[in-house]
CSV table of C-alpha atoms in Angstrom, one decimal:
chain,number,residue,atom,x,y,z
Y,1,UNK,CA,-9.8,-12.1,13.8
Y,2,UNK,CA,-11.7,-10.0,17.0
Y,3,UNK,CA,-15.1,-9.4,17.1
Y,4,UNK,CA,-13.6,-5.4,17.0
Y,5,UNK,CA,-12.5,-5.9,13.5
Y,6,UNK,CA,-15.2,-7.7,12.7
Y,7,UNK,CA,-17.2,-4.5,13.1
Y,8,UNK,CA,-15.0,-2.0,11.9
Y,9,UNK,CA,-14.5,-4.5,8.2
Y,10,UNK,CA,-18.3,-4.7,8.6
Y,11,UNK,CA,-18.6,-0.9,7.5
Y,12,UNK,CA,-17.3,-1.9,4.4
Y,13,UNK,CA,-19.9,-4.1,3.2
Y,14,UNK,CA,-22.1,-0.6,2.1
Y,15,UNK,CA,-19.0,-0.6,-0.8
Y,16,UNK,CA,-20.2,-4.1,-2.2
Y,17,UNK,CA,-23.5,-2.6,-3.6
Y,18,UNK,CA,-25.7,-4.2,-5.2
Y,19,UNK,CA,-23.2,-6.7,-7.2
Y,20,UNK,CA,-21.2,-9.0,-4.8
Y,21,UNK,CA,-18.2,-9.9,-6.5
Y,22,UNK,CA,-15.2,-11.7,-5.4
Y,23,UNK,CA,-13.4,-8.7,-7.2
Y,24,UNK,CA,-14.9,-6.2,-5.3
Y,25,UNK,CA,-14.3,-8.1,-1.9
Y,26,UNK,CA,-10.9,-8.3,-3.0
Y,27,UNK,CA,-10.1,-5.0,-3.6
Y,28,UNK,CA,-11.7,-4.0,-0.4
Y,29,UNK,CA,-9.4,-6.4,1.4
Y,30,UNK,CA,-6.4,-5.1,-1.3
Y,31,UNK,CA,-7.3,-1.8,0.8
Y,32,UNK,CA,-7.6,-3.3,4.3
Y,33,UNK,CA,-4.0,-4.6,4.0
Y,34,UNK,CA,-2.8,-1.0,2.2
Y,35,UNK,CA,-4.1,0.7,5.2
Y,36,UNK,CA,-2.2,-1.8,7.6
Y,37,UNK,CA,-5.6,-3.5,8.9
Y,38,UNK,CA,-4.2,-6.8,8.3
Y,39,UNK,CA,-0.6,-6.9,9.5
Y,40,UNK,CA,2.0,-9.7,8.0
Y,41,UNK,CA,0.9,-13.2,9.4
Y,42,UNK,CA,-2.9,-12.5,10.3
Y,43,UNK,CA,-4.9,-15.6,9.8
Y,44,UNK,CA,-8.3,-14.5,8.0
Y,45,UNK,CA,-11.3,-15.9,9.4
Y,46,UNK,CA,-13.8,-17.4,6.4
Y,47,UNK,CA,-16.8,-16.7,9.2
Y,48,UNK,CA,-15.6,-13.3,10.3
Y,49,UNK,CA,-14.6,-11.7,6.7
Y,50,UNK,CA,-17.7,-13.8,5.3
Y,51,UNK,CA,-20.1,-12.1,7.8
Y,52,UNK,CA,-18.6,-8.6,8.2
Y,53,UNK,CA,-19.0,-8.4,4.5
Y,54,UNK,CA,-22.1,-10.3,4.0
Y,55,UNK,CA,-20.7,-12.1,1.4
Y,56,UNK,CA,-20.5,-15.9,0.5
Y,57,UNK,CA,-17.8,-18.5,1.3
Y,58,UNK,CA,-17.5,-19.3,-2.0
Y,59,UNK,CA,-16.8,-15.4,-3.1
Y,60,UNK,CA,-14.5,-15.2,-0.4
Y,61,UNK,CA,-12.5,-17.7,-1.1
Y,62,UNK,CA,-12.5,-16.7,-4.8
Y,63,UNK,CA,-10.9,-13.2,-3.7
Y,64,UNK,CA,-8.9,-14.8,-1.5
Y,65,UNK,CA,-7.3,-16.6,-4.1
Y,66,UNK,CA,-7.3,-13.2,-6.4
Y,67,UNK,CA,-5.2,-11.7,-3.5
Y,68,UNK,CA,-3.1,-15.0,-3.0
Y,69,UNK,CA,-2.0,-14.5,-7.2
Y,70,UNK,CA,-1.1,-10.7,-6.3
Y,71,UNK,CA,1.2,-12.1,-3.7
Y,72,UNK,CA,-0.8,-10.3,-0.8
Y,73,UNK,CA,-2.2,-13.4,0.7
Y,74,UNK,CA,-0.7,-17.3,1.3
Y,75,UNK,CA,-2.5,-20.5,1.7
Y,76,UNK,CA,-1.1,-23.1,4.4
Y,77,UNK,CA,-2.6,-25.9,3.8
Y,78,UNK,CA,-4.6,-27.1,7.1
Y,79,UNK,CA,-4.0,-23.9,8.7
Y,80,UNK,CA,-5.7,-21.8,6.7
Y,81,UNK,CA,-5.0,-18.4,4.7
Y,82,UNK,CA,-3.1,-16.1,6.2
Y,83,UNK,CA,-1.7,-12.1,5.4
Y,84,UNK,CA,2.5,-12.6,3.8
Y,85,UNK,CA,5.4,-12.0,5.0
Y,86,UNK,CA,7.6,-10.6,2.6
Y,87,UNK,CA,11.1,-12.0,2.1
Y,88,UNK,CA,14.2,-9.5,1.9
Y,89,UNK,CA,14.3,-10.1,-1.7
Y,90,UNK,CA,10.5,-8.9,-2.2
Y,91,UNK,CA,11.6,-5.6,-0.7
Y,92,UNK,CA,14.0,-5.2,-3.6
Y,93,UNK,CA,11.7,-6.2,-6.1
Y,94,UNK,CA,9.3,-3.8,-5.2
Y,95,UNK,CA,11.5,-1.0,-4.8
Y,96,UNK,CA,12.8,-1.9,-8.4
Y,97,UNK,CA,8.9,-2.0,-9.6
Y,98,UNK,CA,8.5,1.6,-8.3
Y,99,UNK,CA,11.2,3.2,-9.5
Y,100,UNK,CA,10.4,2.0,-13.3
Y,101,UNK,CA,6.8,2.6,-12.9
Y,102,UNK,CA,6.6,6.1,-10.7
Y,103,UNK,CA,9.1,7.6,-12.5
Y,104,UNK,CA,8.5,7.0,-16.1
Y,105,UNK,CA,4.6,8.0,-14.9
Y,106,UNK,CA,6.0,11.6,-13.9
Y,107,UNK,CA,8.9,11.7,-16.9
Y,108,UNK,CA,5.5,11.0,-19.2
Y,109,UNK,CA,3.2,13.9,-17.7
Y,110,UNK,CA,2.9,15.8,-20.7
Y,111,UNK,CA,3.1,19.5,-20.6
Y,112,UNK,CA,1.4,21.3,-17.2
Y,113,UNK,CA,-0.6,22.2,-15.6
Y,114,UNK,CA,-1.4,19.3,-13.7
Y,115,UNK,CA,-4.3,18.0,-11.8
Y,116,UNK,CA,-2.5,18.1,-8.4
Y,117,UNK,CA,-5.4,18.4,-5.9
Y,118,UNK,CA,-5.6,14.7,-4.4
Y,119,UNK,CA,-1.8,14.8,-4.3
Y,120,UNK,CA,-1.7,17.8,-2.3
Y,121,UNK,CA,-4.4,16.2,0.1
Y,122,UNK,CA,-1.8,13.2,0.5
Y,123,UNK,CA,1.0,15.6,1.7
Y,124,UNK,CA,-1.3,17.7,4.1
Y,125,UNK,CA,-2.6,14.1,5.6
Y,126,UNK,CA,1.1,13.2,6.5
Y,127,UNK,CA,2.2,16.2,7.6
Y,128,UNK,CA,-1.0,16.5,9.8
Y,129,UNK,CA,-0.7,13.6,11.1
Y,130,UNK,CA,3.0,13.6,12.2
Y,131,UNK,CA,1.8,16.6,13.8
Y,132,UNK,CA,-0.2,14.6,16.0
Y,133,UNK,CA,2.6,11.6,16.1
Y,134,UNK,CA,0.0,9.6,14.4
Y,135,UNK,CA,3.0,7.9,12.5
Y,136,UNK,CA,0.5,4.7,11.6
Y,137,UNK,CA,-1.5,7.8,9.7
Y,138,UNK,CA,2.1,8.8,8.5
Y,139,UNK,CA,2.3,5.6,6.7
Y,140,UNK,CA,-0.7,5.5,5.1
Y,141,UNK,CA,-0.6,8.6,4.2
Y,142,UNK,CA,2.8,7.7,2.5
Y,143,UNK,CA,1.0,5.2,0.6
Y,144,UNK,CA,-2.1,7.6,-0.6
Y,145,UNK,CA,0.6,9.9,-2.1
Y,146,UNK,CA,2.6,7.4,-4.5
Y,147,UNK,CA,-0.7,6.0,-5.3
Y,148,UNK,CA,-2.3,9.4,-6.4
Y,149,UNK,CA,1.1,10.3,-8.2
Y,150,UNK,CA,1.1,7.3,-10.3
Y,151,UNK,CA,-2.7,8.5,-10.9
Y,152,UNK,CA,-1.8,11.7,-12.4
Y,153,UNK,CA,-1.2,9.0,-15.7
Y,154,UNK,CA,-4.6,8.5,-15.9
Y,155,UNK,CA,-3.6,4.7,-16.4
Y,156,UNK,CA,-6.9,2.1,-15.0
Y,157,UNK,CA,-3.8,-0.5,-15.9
Y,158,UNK,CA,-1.1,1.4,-14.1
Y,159,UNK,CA,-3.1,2.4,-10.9
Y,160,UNK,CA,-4.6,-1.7,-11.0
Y,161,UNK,CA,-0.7,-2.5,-10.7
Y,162,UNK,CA,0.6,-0.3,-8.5
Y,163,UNK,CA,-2.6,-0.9,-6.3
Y,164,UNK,CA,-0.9,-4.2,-5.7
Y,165,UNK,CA,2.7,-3.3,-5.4
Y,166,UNK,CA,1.8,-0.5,-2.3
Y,167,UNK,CA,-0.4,-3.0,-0.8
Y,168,UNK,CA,3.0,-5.5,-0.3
Y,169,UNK,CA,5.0,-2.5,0.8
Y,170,UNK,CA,2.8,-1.8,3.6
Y,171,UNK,CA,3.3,-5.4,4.2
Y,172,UNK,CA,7.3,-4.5,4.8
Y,173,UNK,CA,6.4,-1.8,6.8
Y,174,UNK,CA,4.6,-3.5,9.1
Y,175,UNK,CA,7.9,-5.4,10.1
Y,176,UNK,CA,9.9,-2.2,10.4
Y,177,UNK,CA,10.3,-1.0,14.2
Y,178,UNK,CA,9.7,2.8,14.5
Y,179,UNK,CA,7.5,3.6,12.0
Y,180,UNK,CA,8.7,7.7,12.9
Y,181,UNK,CA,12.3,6.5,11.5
Y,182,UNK,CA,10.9,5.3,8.8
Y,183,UNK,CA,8.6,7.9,7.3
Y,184,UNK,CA,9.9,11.1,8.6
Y,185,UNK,CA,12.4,12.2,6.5
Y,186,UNK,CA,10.0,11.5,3.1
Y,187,UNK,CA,7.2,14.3,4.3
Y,188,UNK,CA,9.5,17.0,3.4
Y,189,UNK,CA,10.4,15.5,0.4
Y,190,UNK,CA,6.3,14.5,-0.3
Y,191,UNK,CA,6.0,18.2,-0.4
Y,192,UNK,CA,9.2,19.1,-2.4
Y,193,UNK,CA,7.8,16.6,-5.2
Y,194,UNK,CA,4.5,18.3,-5.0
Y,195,UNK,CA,6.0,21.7,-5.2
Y,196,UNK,CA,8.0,21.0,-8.2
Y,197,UNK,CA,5.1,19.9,-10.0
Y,198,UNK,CA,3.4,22.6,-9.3
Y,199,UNK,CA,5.8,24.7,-10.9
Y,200,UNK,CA,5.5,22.7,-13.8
Y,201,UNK,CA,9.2,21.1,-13.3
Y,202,UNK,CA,9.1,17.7,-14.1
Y,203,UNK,CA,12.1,16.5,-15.1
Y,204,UNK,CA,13.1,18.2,-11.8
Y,205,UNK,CA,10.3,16.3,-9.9
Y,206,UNK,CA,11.2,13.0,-11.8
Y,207,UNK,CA,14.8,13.6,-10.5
Y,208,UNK,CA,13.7,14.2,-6.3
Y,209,UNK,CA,11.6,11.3,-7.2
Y,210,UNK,CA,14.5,8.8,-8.2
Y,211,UNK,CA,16.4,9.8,-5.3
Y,212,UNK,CA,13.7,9.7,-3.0
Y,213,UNK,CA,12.7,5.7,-4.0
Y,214,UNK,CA,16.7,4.9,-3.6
Y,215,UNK,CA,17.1,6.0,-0.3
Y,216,UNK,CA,14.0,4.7,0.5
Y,217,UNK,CA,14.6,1.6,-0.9
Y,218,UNK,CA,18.0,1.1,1.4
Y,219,UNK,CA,16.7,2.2,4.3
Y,220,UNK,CA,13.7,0.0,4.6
Y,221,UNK,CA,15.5,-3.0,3.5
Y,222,UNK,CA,18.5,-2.3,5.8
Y,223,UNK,CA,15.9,-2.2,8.6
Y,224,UNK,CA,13.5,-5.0,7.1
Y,225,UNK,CA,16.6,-7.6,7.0
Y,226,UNK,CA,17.2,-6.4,10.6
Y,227,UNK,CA,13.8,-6.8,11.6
Y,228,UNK,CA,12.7,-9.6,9.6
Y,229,UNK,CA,15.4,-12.0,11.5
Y,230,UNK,CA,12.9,-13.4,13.7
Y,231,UNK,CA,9.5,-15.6,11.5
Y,232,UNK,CA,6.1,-14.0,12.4
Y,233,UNK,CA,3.8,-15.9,10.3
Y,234,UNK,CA,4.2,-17.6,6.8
Y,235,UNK,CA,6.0,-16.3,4.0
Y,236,UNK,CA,5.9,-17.5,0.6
């Protein structure tokens, strides 16, 4: 890892407080590789994490091996621990875990209105920053929506899974060429979701939704098995 990162993760330590846990260093680094920090096949340093964070080895490598049972992080033994790289299949997998989870969130929202303000902020980030052709933004962006969407259920256990799923699929986009392909055609329909909830339409929303994660679903895997042809790292 660069001394640069090193520096940047280093802000992060203020989020450790006053109680050092491998959990909390975990979910930091769960939001490091949600952000695309750590792309697919980065080796993480034990010195420079350790450091940046001010943090043990021995909590470190306990949240490393938190992240390495959410799938997020593999172990090669001798080399070291090292960011996934998802398989084709995982794609699927995800996209299935989505669809059952986001929609039946949304299908369960009760009668409105709804708390829709850190949604909202989600959309306006993306569409800012395509603006800008910030389409590494774009994609995190993406992300901060479907997690603030599944939020609206007001689950700790839902958001604590789907914290994990998102964090993979940032892993497969990471692999995907032009990230402008990939994420442009789902701000209009961000804001079409957003707009239907507003308006108190869910089954509507549910619906946009369900189409939305399909064609999602086949276009990233279409260009993930594409892209994915060449090894970058370790996988499973």
């Amino acid at each position: 890892m660069a001394a640069s990162e090193d520096r940047d993760l280093s802000d992060d330590r203020a989020l450790l407080g006053r109680t050092s846990t491998a959990e909390r260093v975990a979910d930091i680094l769960r939001t490091r590789i949600a952000e695309g920090y750590f792309p697919p096949g980065t080796r993480l340093s034990e010195d420079g994490i350790g450091g940046a964070l001010g943090v043990s080895r021995n909590t470190l490598r306990e949240a490393f091996r938190l992240l390495t049972h959410e799938r997020l992080l593999v172990h090669e033994l001798n080399r070291g621990v090292f960011v996934r790289v998802l398989a084709a299949s995982d794609v699927d997998d995800i996209y299935r875990t989505r669809r059952l989870v986001e929609c039946a969130v949304v299908r369960g929202l009760g009668q409105p209105p709804y708390a829709l303000d850190a949604l909202a902020a989600a959309v306006t980030e993306g569409e800012r920053a395509a603006r800008e052709g910030d389409w590494g933004t774009v994609s995190t962006a993406n992300i901060h929506f479907h997690r603030e969407l599944v939020g609206l259920a007001g689950s700790a256990r839902t958001n604590e899974l789907m914290r994990g799923v998102l964090a993979e699929l940032r892993l497969a986009f990471h692999v995907v060429g032009d990230p402008r392909v990939l994420h442009e055609p789902y701000l209009a329909r961000n804001r079409q979701i957003l707009d239907a909830l507003r308006a108190g339409e869910r089954t509507r929303a549910e619906g946009l939704l369900a189409r939305y994660l399909d064609d999602s679903r086949t276009g990233v895997a279409t260009a993930y098995a594409r892209a994915a042809g060449t090894p970058r790292g370790p996988a499973a």
